[in-house]
Short mmCIF file of C-alpha atoms in Angstrom, two decimals:
data_model
loop_
_atom_site.label_atom_id
_atom_site.label_comp_id
_atom_site.label_asym_id
_atom_site.label_seq_id
_atom_site.Cartn_x
_atom_site.Cartn_y
_atom_site.Cartn_z
CA MET A 1 -18.12 -23.42 -16.04
CA ALA A 2 -17.60 -22.46 -19.71
CA PRO A 3 -13.96 -21.79 -20.63
CA ARG A 4 -14.64 -18.20 -21.68
CA VAL A 5 -16.52 -17.41 -18.46
CA ARG A 6 -13.79 -19.06 -16.39
CA ARG A 7 -11.15 -17.05 -18.21
CA VAL A 8 -12.94 -13.77 -17.53
CA LEU A 9 -13.97 -14.50 -13.93
CA LEU A 10 -10.89 -16.29 -12.66
CA ASP A 11 -7.89 -15.63 -14.89
CA GLY A 12 -8.30 -11.87 -15.16
CA VAL A 13 -8.32 -9.48 -18.09
CA ARG A 14 -5.94 -10.88 -20.72
CA GLY A 15 -4.57 -13.32 -18.16
CA ARG A 16 -3.49 -10.62 -15.69
CA ASP A 17 -3.92 -12.18 -12.27
CA TRP A 18 -4.18 -8.74 -10.62
CA ALA A 19 -7.08 -7.62 -12.86
CA THR A 20 -9.77 -10.09 -11.84
CA PRO A 21 -13.39 -9.56 -10.75
CA VAL A 22 -12.26 -10.33 -7.18
CA VAL A 23 -9.97 -7.31 -7.27
CA LEU A 24 -12.72 -5.20 -8.84
CA ALA A 25 -15.28 -6.22 -6.21
CA ALA A 26 -12.80 -5.51 -3.42
CA THR A 27 -12.01 -2.09 -4.91
CA LEU A 28 -15.69 -1.21 -5.18
CA PHE A 29 -16.18 -2.30 -1.57
CA VAL A 30 -13.63 0.28 -0.42
CA LEU A 31 -15.36 3.01 -2.43
CA VAL A 32 -18.79 2.17 -1.05
CA ALA A 33 -17.48 1.82 2.52
CA ALA A 34 -15.80 5.21 2.05
CA VAL A 35 -19.14 6.78 1.14
CA ALA A 36 -20.67 5.37 4.32
CA ARG A 37 -17.74 6.66 6.35
CA ILE A 38 -17.85 10.11 4.72
CA ALA A 39 -21.56 10.43 5.47
CA SER A 40 -20.99 9.19 9.03
CA THR A 41 -18.48 11.83 10.13
CA GLU A 42 -18.81 15.59 10.32
CA PRO A 43 -16.65 17.65 7.95
CA LEU A 44 -13.38 18.80 9.56
CA SER A 45 -13.97 16.43 12.46
CA SER A 46 -10.22 16.40 13.11
CA THR A 47 -7.72 19.25 13.27
CA ASP A 48 -5.44 17.43 10.84
CA GLU A 49 -8.16 17.31 8.18
CA SER A 50 -8.73 21.03 8.58
CA ALA A 51 -5.03 21.68 7.99
CA HIS A 52 -4.96 19.50 4.86
CA VAL A 53 -8.00 21.21 3.33
CA ASP A 54 -6.49 24.60 4.15
CA TYR A 55 -3.30 23.56 2.30
CA ALA A 56 -5.34 22.72 -0.83
CA LEU A 57 -7.07 26.09 -0.63
CA ARG A 58 -3.70 27.86 -0.36
CA VAL A 59 -2.47 26.05 -3.46
CA TRP A 60 -5.59 27.15 -5.35
CA HIS A 61 -4.69 30.72 -4.49
CA GLY A 62 -1.12 30.23 -5.69
CA GLN A 63 0.49 30.01 -2.26
CA LEU A 64 2.31 27.51 -0.09
CA PRO A 65 1.51 27.44 3.63
CA VAL A 66 3.90 28.36 6.43
CA LEU A 67 3.72 26.86 9.92
CA MET A 68 3.29 30.06 11.91
CA ASP A 69 0.81 31.63 9.48
CA GLY A 70 -1.85 29.36 10.90
CA VAL A 71 -4.96 28.04 9.16
CA ARG A 72 -6.95 30.57 7.17
CA PHE A 73 -9.80 28.23 6.23
CA ARG A 74 -12.19 28.70 9.17
CA PRO A 75 -15.73 28.07 7.88
CA GLY A 76 -17.44 28.15 11.26
CA PHE A 77 -17.63 24.40 11.83
CA GLY A 78 -15.22 21.63 12.71
CA HIS A 79 -11.88 21.78 14.51
CA HIS A 80 -8.87 23.89 13.58
CA PRO A 81 -5.20 23.61 14.58
CA PRO A 82 -3.38 26.54 16.20
CA VAL A 83 -0.77 26.52 13.41
CA GLN A 84 -0.51 25.12 9.88
CA TRP A 85 1.21 21.93 11.02
CA VAL A 86 1.10 20.11 7.66
CA ALA A 87 3.02 22.86 5.88
CA GLN A 88 6.13 20.65 5.83
CA HIS A 89 4.60 18.28 3.26
CA PRO A 90 5.24 18.64 -0.50
CA PRO A 91 2.27 19.91 -2.55
CA LEU A 92 1.35 17.17 -5.06
CA TYR A 93 -1.62 15.81 -3.09
CA TYR A 94 -3.00 19.30 -2.62
CA VAL A 95 -2.55 20.15 -6.29
CA LEU A 96 -4.99 17.30 -7.03
CA LEU A 97 -7.55 18.63 -4.55
CA ALA A 98 -7.22 22.35 -5.29
CA PRO A 99 -9.40 22.51 -8.47
CA LEU A 100 -12.35 21.20 -6.42
CA VAL A 101 -11.72 22.75 -3.02
CA GLY A 102 -10.81 26.23 -4.23
CA PRO A 103 -13.88 27.09 -6.35
CA LEU A 104 -16.30 25.57 -3.84
CA VAL A 105 -14.84 27.49 -0.90
CA ASP A 106 -14.63 30.72 -2.88
CA GLY A 107 -18.24 30.18 -3.97
CA GLY A 108 -19.42 29.93 -0.38
CA HIS A 109 -19.83 26.15 -0.16
CA PRO A 110 -17.32 25.00 2.48
CA VAL A 111 -19.19 21.81 3.44
CA GLN A 112 -19.37 20.70 -0.18
CA ALA A 113 -15.67 21.53 -0.55
CA VAL A 114 -14.71 19.19 2.28
CA VAL A 115 -17.01 16.42 1.03
CA ALA A 116 -15.63 16.77 -2.52
CA ALA A 117 -12.07 16.55 -1.19
CA ARG A 118 -13.03 13.41 0.74
CA VAL A 119 -14.48 11.82 -2.39
CA VAL A 120 -11.26 12.46 -4.33
CA ASN A 121 -9.32 11.02 -1.42
CA ALA A 122 -11.59 7.95 -1.40
CA LEU A 123 -10.78 7.33 -5.07
CA VAL A 124 -7.08 7.48 -4.25
CA VAL A 125 -7.48 5.01 -1.38
CA ALA A 126 -9.55 2.66 -3.53
CA GLY A 127 -6.67 2.67 -6.00
CA ILE A 128 -4.47 1.10 -3.34
CA VAL A 129 -6.37 -2.20 -3.72
CA PRO A 130 -5.53 -2.93 -7.39
CA ALA A 131 -2.10 -1.33 -6.93
CA ALA A 132 -1.30 -3.72 -4.08
CA ALA A 133 -2.59 -6.67 -6.13
CA TRP A 134 -0.41 -5.61 -9.06
CA ALA A 135 2.62 -5.21 -6.79
CA ALA A 136 2.08 -8.72 -5.40
CA SER A 137 1.92 -10.15 -8.93
CA ARG A 138 5.20 -8.43 -9.84
CA CYS A 139 6.99 -9.48 -6.67
CA PHE A 140 5.81 -13.11 -6.81
CA PRO A 141 4.81 -13.83 -10.43
CA GLY A 142 4.40 -17.56 -9.84
CA ALA A 143 1.81 -17.19 -7.07
CA ARG A 144 -1.23 -16.70 -9.26
CA ARG A 145 -3.80 -16.50 -6.44
CA LEU A 146 -1.75 -14.15 -4.25
CA PRO A 147 -2.92 -10.90 -5.94
CA ALA A 148 -6.58 -11.72 -5.32
CA THR A 149 -5.89 -12.48 -1.65
CA VAL A 150 -3.87 -9.28 -1.28
CA ALA A 151 -6.77 -7.32 -2.77
CA VAL A 152 -9.22 -8.84 -0.28
CA VAL A 153 -6.86 -8.23 2.65
CA SER A 154 -6.36 -4.61 1.56
CA ALA A 155 -10.01 -3.79 0.96
CA PHE A 156 -11.21 -5.14 4.30
CA THR A 157 -8.57 -3.41 6.41
CA ALA A 158 -10.26 -0.90 8.71
CA VAL A 159 -7.52 1.71 8.57
CA LEU A 160 -7.99 1.96 4.78
CA VAL A 161 -11.69 2.64 5.26
CA VAL A 162 -10.86 5.30 7.86
CA GLN A 163 -8.32 6.83 5.52
CA ALA A 164 -10.81 6.81 2.64
CA GLY A 165 -13.24 8.95 4.61
CA VAL A 166 -10.97 11.87 5.50
CA VAL A 167 -8.59 14.27 3.76
CA TYR A 168 -5.01 13.18 4.54
CA ASN A 169 -2.04 13.06 2.18
CA ASP A 170 -1.07 9.63 3.59
CA SER A 171 -3.52 8.23 1.01
CA LEU A 172 -1.56 9.29 -2.07
CA ALA A 173 1.73 8.34 -0.42
CA ALA A 174 0.39 4.83 0.26
CA LEU A 175 -0.83 4.43 -3.34
CA LEU A 176 2.52 5.54 -4.75
CA GLY A 177 4.33 3.28 -2.27
CA ALA A 178 2.34 0.31 -3.56
CA LEU A 179 3.26 1.17 -7.14
CA ALA A 180 6.91 1.61 -6.19
CA CYS A 181 6.91 -1.81 -4.56
CA GLY A 182 5.58 -3.33 -7.77
CA VAL A 183 8.19 -1.53 -9.87
CA ALA A 184 11.02 -2.74 -7.63
CA GLY A 185 9.65 -6.29 -7.58
CA ALA A 186 9.31 -6.39 -11.36
CA ALA A 187 12.92 -5.26 -11.81
CA LEU A 188 14.22 -7.95 -9.46
CA ARG A 189 12.08 -10.78 -10.84
CA SER A 190 11.80 -10.03 -14.56
CA GLY A 191 14.51 -7.53 -15.41
CA LEU A 192 14.55 -3.82 -16.18
CA THR A 193 13.04 -2.57 -19.42
CA PRO A 194 12.93 1.03 -20.71
CA ARG A 195 9.21 1.11 -19.94
CA LEU A 196 9.78 0.02 -16.35
CA LEU A 197 12.61 2.54 -15.99
CA VAL A 198 10.33 5.39 -17.05
CA GLY A 199 7.56 4.13 -14.77
CA GLY A 200 9.95 3.95 -11.83
CA ALA A 201 11.15 7.49 -12.46
CA LEU A 202 7.59 8.84 -12.58
CA VAL A 203 6.48 6.99 -9.45
CA THR A 204 9.48 8.03 -7.37
CA ALA A 205 9.20 11.63 -8.55
CA ALA A 206 5.52 11.70 -7.56
CA GLY A 207 6.19 9.95 -4.26
CA MET A 208 8.85 12.38 -3.11
CA THR A 209 6.54 15.25 -4.10
CA THR A 210 3.89 13.83 -1.76
CA ARG A 211 5.51 12.85 1.52
CA LEU A 212 9.03 12.44 2.93
CA SER A 213 8.29 8.93 4.21
CA PHE A 214 8.30 7.79 0.57
CA ALA A 215 12.10 8.00 0.73
CA LEU A 216 12.04 4.37 1.92
CA TRP A 217 10.61 3.30 -1.42
CA LEU A 218 12.93 5.60 -3.34
CA VAL A 219 15.87 3.71 -1.86
CA ALA A 220 14.16 0.37 -2.53
CA VAL A 221 13.56 1.19 -6.21
CA ALA A 222 17.12 2.45 -6.71
CA VAL A 223 18.63 -0.69 -5.15
CA ALA A 224 16.24 -2.92 -7.12
CA PHE A 225 17.30 -1.26 -10.36
CA LEU A 226 20.94 -1.78 -9.42
CA LEU A 227 20.34 -5.49 -8.76
CA ALA A 228 17.77 -6.03 -11.51
CA ARG A 229 17.65 -9.42 -13.13
CA THR A 230 18.78 -8.01 -16.48
CA VAL A 231 19.54 -4.45 -17.55
CA ARG A 232 19.74 -3.02 -21.04
CA LEU A 233 20.29 0.68 -21.57
CA GLY A 234 20.97 1.41 -25.20
CA ARG A 235 24.55 0.43 -25.94
CA LEU A 236 25.51 0.62 -22.28
CA ARG A 237 25.86 -2.78 -20.63
CA GLY A 238 27.16 -4.41 -17.49
CA VAL A 239 27.92 -2.65 -14.20
CA TRP A 240 27.81 0.87 -15.61
CA ALA A 241 24.34 0.32 -17.02
CA ARG A 242 23.18 -0.81 -13.58
CA VAL A 243 24.70 2.24 -11.90
CA VAL A 244 23.06 4.59 -14.39
CA VAL A 245 19.58 3.07 -14.06
CA ALA A 246 19.88 3.10 -10.26
CA LEU A 247 20.54 6.84 -10.39
CA VAL A 248 17.55 7.57 -12.65
CA PRO A 249 14.81 7.38 -9.94
CA VAL A 250 16.99 9.36 -7.54
CA ALA A 251 17.57 12.06 -10.14
CA ALA A 252 13.86 12.14 -11.04
CA ALA A 253 12.86 12.52 -7.39
CA ALA A 254 15.46 15.25 -6.83
CA ALA A 255 14.35 17.15 -9.92
CA ALA A 256 10.68 16.98 -8.93
CA SER A 257 10.88 17.67 -5.19
CA GLY A 258 14.36 18.99 -4.40
CA TRP A 259 13.20 22.59 -4.53
CA PHE A 260 10.63 21.94 -1.80
CA TRP A 261 13.10 20.38 0.61
CA VAL A 262 15.41 23.37 0.08
CA ARG A 263 12.43 25.62 0.85
CA ASN A 264 11.76 23.66 4.04
CA THR A 265 15.33 24.27 5.13
CA ILE A 266 14.97 28.00 4.51
CA VAL A 267 11.44 28.50 5.89
CA ALA A 268 11.27 25.90 8.67
CA GLY A 269 14.95 25.54 9.55
CA SER A 270 15.23 21.84 8.72
CA PHE A 271 15.11 19.55 5.71
CA SER A 272 12.04 17.71 6.99
CA GLY A 273 10.32 20.92 8.08
CA ARG A 274 9.11 19.26 11.26
CA PRO A 275 6.95 21.74 13.21
CA LYS A 276 8.76 23.82 15.82
CA PRO A 277 7.31 25.01 19.16
CA TRP A 278 4.66 27.72 18.95
CA PRO A 279 2.91 29.87 21.58
CA GLY A 280 0.73 27.62 23.72
CA TRP A 281 2.47 24.47 22.49
CA VAL A 282 2.64 21.70 25.08
CA PRO A 283 5.66 19.48 24.35
CA ARG A 284 5.28 15.71 24.37
CA ALA A 285 7.53 13.53 26.46
CA HIS A 286 10.83 12.47 24.90
CA PHE A 287 12.28 8.97 25.22
CA THR A 288 15.33 7.01 24.27
CA ASP A 289 15.09 4.66 21.31
CA GLY A 290 15.26 1.70 23.66
CA GLU A 291 12.40 3.01 25.78
CA VAL A 292 10.21 3.43 22.71
CA ALA A 293 11.05 -0.02 21.35
CA THR A 294 10.04 -1.65 24.64
CA LYS A 295 6.78 0.26 25.02
CA PRO A 296 3.80 -2.01 24.21
CA SER A 297 1.74 1.09 23.42
CA PHE A 298 4.11 1.98 20.57
CA TRP A 299 3.54 -1.32 18.79
CA LYS A 300 -0.19 -1.43 19.57
CA GLN A 301 -0.84 2.04 18.17
CA LEU A 302 1.43 1.78 15.14
CA PHE A 303 0.06 -1.58 13.99
CA ALA A 304 -3.60 -1.11 14.98
CA LEU A 305 -4.51 -1.57 11.33
CA TYR A 306 -7.75 -3.42 12.06
CA ARG A 307 -8.86 -1.42 15.06
CA GLY A 308 -11.59 0.71 13.51
CA ALA A 309 -13.35 2.35 16.46
CA LEU A 310 -12.82 -0.66 18.75
CA ASP A 311 -10.86 -0.55 21.97
CA LEU A 312 -7.14 -1.30 21.64
CA ARG A 313 -7.66 -4.20 24.06
CA ASP A 314 -10.31 -5.81 21.86
CA PRO A 315 -9.00 -9.16 20.54
CA VAL A 316 -10.60 -8.86 17.08
CA PRO A 317 -8.06 -6.44 15.51
CA TRP A 318 -5.11 -8.49 16.74
CA THR A 319 -6.68 -11.76 15.64
CA LEU A 320 -7.02 -10.33 12.13
CA LEU A 321 -3.36 -9.30 12.03
CA LEU A 322 -1.43 -11.77 14.15
CA VAL A 323 -3.07 -15.08 13.21
CA PRO A 324 -2.16 -14.73 9.50
CA LEU A 325 1.36 -13.61 10.43
CA LEU A 326 1.73 -16.67 12.66
CA LEU A 327 0.50 -18.88 9.83
CA VAL A 328 2.98 -17.40 7.36
CA ALA A 329 5.80 -17.92 9.86
CA VAL A 330 4.84 -21.59 10.26
CA ALA A 331 4.57 -21.98 6.48
CA ALA A 332 8.03 -20.45 6.04
CA VAL A 333 9.55 -22.92 8.51
CA VAL A 334 7.85 -25.85 6.75
CA LEU A 335 9.08 -24.60 3.38
CA VAL A 336 12.67 -24.31 4.62
CA VAL A 337 12.56 -27.85 6.01
CA ARG A 338 11.13 -29.22 2.77
CA ARG A 339 13.75 -27.44 0.69
CA ALA A 340 16.50 -28.81 2.91
CA THR A 341 15.31 -32.38 2.35
CA ASP A 342 14.70 -32.02 -1.40
CA ARG A 343 16.76 -34.08 -3.77
CA ARG A 344 19.65 -32.28 -5.41
CA GLY A 345 18.05 -32.33 -8.86
CA GLU A 346 14.87 -30.70 -7.58
CA ARG A 347 16.93 -27.98 -5.89
CA ALA A 348 18.72 -27.31 -9.15
CA VAL A 349 15.44 -26.77 -10.98
CA ARG A 350 14.29 -24.28 -8.36
CA SER A 351 17.60 -22.42 -8.01
CA ALA A 352 16.92 -20.32 -11.12
CA GLU A 353 14.22 -18.42 -9.22
CA ALA A 354 15.69 -18.66 -5.73
CA TRP A 355 18.00 -15.63 -5.93
CA PRO A 356 15.50 -13.12 -7.40
CA ARG A 357 12.83 -14.33 -4.97
CA ALA A 358 15.22 -13.95 -2.05
CA LEU A 359 16.02 -10.39 -3.15
CA VAL A 360 12.33 -9.51 -3.21
CA VAL A 361 11.75 -10.96 0.26
CA ALA A 362 14.82 -9.13 1.56
CA MET A 363 13.54 -5.87 0.06
CA LEU A 364 10.10 -6.21 1.67
CA VAL A 365 11.53 -7.08 5.08
CA THR A 366 14.15 -4.32 4.94
CA VAL A 367 11.62 -1.63 4.05
CA VAL A 368 9.39 -2.60 6.99
CA VAL A 369 12.34 -2.74 9.41
CA LEU A 370 13.58 0.68 8.27
CA PHE A 371 10.06 2.07 8.65
CA VAL A 372 9.86 0.82 12.23
CA LEU A 373 13.27 2.32 13.03
CA VAL A 374 12.15 5.68 11.61
CA GLU A 375 8.98 5.58 13.70
CA ILE A 376 10.98 4.74 16.82
CA ARG A 377 13.14 7.81 16.23
CA TYR A 378 10.02 9.87 15.53
CA MET A 379 8.35 8.92 18.81
CA ALA A 380 11.60 9.31 20.72
CA GLY A 381 11.69 12.91 19.50
CA GLY A 382 8.16 13.66 20.68
CA GLY A 383 6.04 12.25 17.84
CA ALA A 384 3.11 9.87 18.11
CA PRO A 385 2.82 6.38 16.56
CA ILE A 386 -0.33 6.62 14.43
CA ASN A 387 -1.67 3.60 12.59
CA ARG A 388 -2.22 5.43 9.30
CA TYR A 389 1.55 6.00 9.06
CA THR A 390 1.92 2.24 8.58
CA LEU A 391 0.17 2.53 5.22
CA ALA A 392 3.55 3.73 3.93
CA VAL A 393 4.63 0.07 3.96
CA TRP A 394 1.23 -1.47 3.35
CA VAL A 395 2.12 -3.85 0.51
CA PRO A 396 4.72 -5.89 2.47
CA ILE A 397 2.22 -6.25 5.32
CA ALA A 398 -0.63 -7.17 2.97
CA ILE A 399 1.52 -9.78 1.22
CA ALA A 400 2.48 -11.33 4.56
CA VAL A 401 -1.14 -11.47 5.77
CA ALA A 402 -2.33 -12.84 2.42
CA ALA A 403 0.44 -15.43 2.33
CA GLY A 404 -0.55 -16.62 5.80
CA LEU A 405 -4.21 -16.96 4.88
CA GLY A 406 -3.35 -18.68 1.60
CA ALA A 407 -0.48 -20.88 2.79
CA SER A 408 -2.74 -23.89 2.28
CA ARG A 409 -4.97 -23.57 -0.76
CA ARG A 410 -7.52 -25.97 0.67
CA ALA A 411 -7.62 -24.06 3.95
CA ALA A 412 -7.76 -20.72 2.11
CA VAL A 413 -11.22 -21.61 0.81
CA VAL A 414 -12.42 -21.33 4.41
CA LEU A 415 -9.84 -19.05 6.03
CA VAL A 416 -10.12 -16.06 3.69
CA PRO A 417 -13.95 -15.85 3.80
CA ALA A 418 -13.90 -16.27 7.60
CA TRP A 419 -11.21 -13.60 7.92
CA THR A 420 -13.19 -11.26 5.66
CA LEU A 421 -16.36 -11.61 7.70
CA LEU A 422 -14.46 -11.00 10.94
CA ALA A 423 -12.83 -7.92 9.37
CA LEU A 424 -16.30 -6.41 8.99
CA VAL A 425 -16.51 -6.03 12.79
CA PRO A 426 -14.05 -3.10 13.09
CA ILE A 427 -15.33 -1.61 9.82
CA TRP A 428 -18.90 -1.72 11.16
CA SER A 429 -17.72 0.15 14.27
CA LEU A 430 -16.75 3.10 12.05
CA LEU A 431 -20.29 3.76 10.82
CA HIS A 432 -22.85 6.05 12.44
CA PHE A 433 -26.30 5.46 11.01
CA ALA A 434 -27.65 8.78 12.27
CA GLY A 435 -25.36 10.40 9.71
CA ALA A 436 -23.42 13.65 9.84
CA THR A 437 -25.65 16.65 10.50
CA LEU A 438 -23.84 18.90 8.01
CA VAL A 439 -23.84 16.39 5.12
CA PRO A 440 -27.09 16.43 3.09
CA HIS A 441 -29.00 13.12 3.02
CA SER A 442 -26.29 11.57 5.18
CA ARG A 443 -28.58 9.05 6.88
CA THR A 444 -29.79 7.70 3.54
CA LEU A 445 -26.24 7.58 2.21
CA VAL A 446 -24.96 5.62 5.20
CA LEU A 447 -27.80 3.09 5.02
CA GLY A 448 -27.64 2.65 1.25
CA ALA A 449 -23.87 2.38 1.17
CA THR A 450 -23.91 -0.16 3.99
CA VAL A 451 -26.37 -2.40 2.15
CA LEU A 452 -24.35 -2.16 -1.05
CA ALA A 453 -21.16 -2.90 0.88
CA GLY A 454 -22.80 -6.08 2.15
CA VAL A 455 -23.62 -7.13 -1.41
CA LEU A 456 -20.03 -6.43 -2.52
CA THR A 457 -18.70 -8.40 0.45
CA ALA A 458 -20.73 -11.42 -0.64
CA ALA A 459 -19.60 -10.98 -4.25
CA THR A 460 -15.96 -10.74 -3.19
CA ILE A 461 -16.17 -13.92 -1.11
CA VAL A 462 -18.02 -15.91 -3.79
CA LEU A 463 -15.61 -14.88 -6.54
CA PHE A 464 -12.62 -15.64 -4.34
CA VAL A 465 -13.90 -19.10 -3.43
CA LEU A 466 -14.66 -19.88 -7.07
CA GLY A 467 -11.11 -18.92 -7.98
CA GLU A 468 -9.61 -21.08 -5.25
CA LEU A 469 -11.73 -24.10 -6.17
CA ASP A 470 -10.79 -23.70 -9.82
CA GLY A 471 -7.13 -23.49 -8.85
CA LEU A 472 -7.40 -26.70 -6.85
CA ARG A 473 -9.09 -28.42 -9.78
CA ARG A 474 -6.32 -27.34 -12.13
CA ARG A 475 -3.67 -28.54 -9.71
CA ARG A 476 -5.28 -31.98 -9.52
CA GLN A 477 -5.33 -32.14 -13.31
CA ASP A 478 -1.67 -31.13 -13.51
CA ASP A 479 -0.72 -33.73 -10.89
CA THR A 480 -2.62 -36.42 -12.78
CA THR A 481 -0.92 -35.48 -16.05
CA ALA A 482 2.56 -35.37 -14.51
CA ALA A 483 2.19 -38.58 -12.46
CA PRO A 484 3.71 -41.02 -15.05
CA THR A 485 6.84 -38.89 -15.37
CA THR A 486 9.70 -40.03 -13.15
CA ALA A 487 12.73 -38.35 -14.67
CA VAL A 488 14.14 -35.38 -12.77
CA PRO A 489 14.80 -32.41 -15.08
CA THR A 490 17.99 -30.45 -14.80
CA ALA A 491 18.18 -26.69 -14.69
CA PRO A 492 19.71 -24.84 -17.64
CA ALA A 493 22.82 -22.91 -16.76
CA PRO A 494 22.53 -19.12 -16.79
CA THR A 495 23.85 -17.76 -20.05
CA ALA A 496 25.08 -14.36 -21.07
CA THR A 497 22.85 -12.22 -23.24
CA PRO A 498 24.00 -11.60 -26.83
CA ASP A 499 25.27 -8.18 -25.88
CA GLY A 500 27.37 -9.53 -23.06
CA ASP A 501 25.24 -8.51 -20.08
CA GLN A 502 25.18 -11.38 -17.58
CA PRO A 503 21.74 -11.82 -15.99
CA ILE A 504 21.54 -12.70 -12.32
CA ALA A 505 19.68 -15.89 -13.25
CA SER A 506 18.08 -17.42 -16.28
CA ASP A 507 14.76 -15.82 -17.13
CA SER A 508 11.99 -18.24 -16.26
CA THR A 509 9.22 -15.94 -15.15
CA ALA A 510 7.06 -16.24 -18.25
CA ARG A 511 3.69 -17.70 -17.52
#
């Protein structure tokens, strides 16, 4: 393969390992699969979708919905909730949809309005794929093939395809959560720059103006800024600089969304605005936290990420999720054992990156644990564990699955393609080739999109395998070059920056 072609196909745009053709092919797959899903399902096929579209229409008319006002968008098809039970969500997602939904509904085209909103939502979901790849590259900058694997894992996850074909604000929250994860990882691994500080403020402000569950990532970003590898803020240095930058994302989020949470308290009676009982409401059973945590159904429903339209008892979804997680657990144990038996000099070389890497791993694990605890409390209070909620912490899960599949680079050449092909089973179950009766040319759209999705699947697999084989070739070359060297290098001691700010560890993340 010519060097220029290899650089473009395998190394990414300008050497960015998250901007490779593999990531592009995976992103396009999600878009095409979303088209097939949109054309497969009737508009407003769920009551939740009806409520979300109604919210966008209210925003177009300069209003914010209220729970007991009900849903005003009743076009004569689909399902409609008895109350406006998504009124507790902030309005950013609906502001994006309103310029399309409003004019189409007002012009007498309700079906086209729903389809247009779904297309915008599909673009948002497709953005999760490169965002997750970028986040992986920021969290683990030395793992050059991890972003491509994360992109493949994300694109071929059935719940993302489901989410891409409906109008739910979980989509934007998941995208912003992926970006927040990357911002936090970059701060911990490479240090905090003014550019990253501004980016973190914008992402957290947008996230808290989309969905309350983003608060998990707001906390993660604030803590990451506090513990960033290095911090420079004008003339301010040391601990006070860290405190100030940690408060910036919190202040940005409060400035952007604080007014809405105050409104929730006034209108709905609580900060979260969780729906209250209404006439005809049938309450769900309440449980203790311990009862929820020991219910198999809680875990099966919350983490049914690869279910598609398959039965919960089908082994395919759980094979796709649990086998990679088992592999990453085994790889972690092997890594710990190897590190424990390393020579002291080799440990010293690696120690420069050990602390920042440990902070990133701790952040990812903590966010997932906190998410599970929140969902336990939610179900204990009468809520339902829905798999799309888990997209709030998608990047940590995607990194874990990708790390399991890629724990052995030689095995990854076979494992990732095999996993990808198996992941098509639940995605295939989501498609209805008869099409949706209300969507024009739906049968043709489903068939054409399915064929194109197959082509993109093949392209994704081929590009991924080429990248892995090239990586193995490079490793063999590096091993051959380094073989005559026997001296053990020593790690440079961390040094203070010229302005006196002491980094957590010496900066060695440049590639």
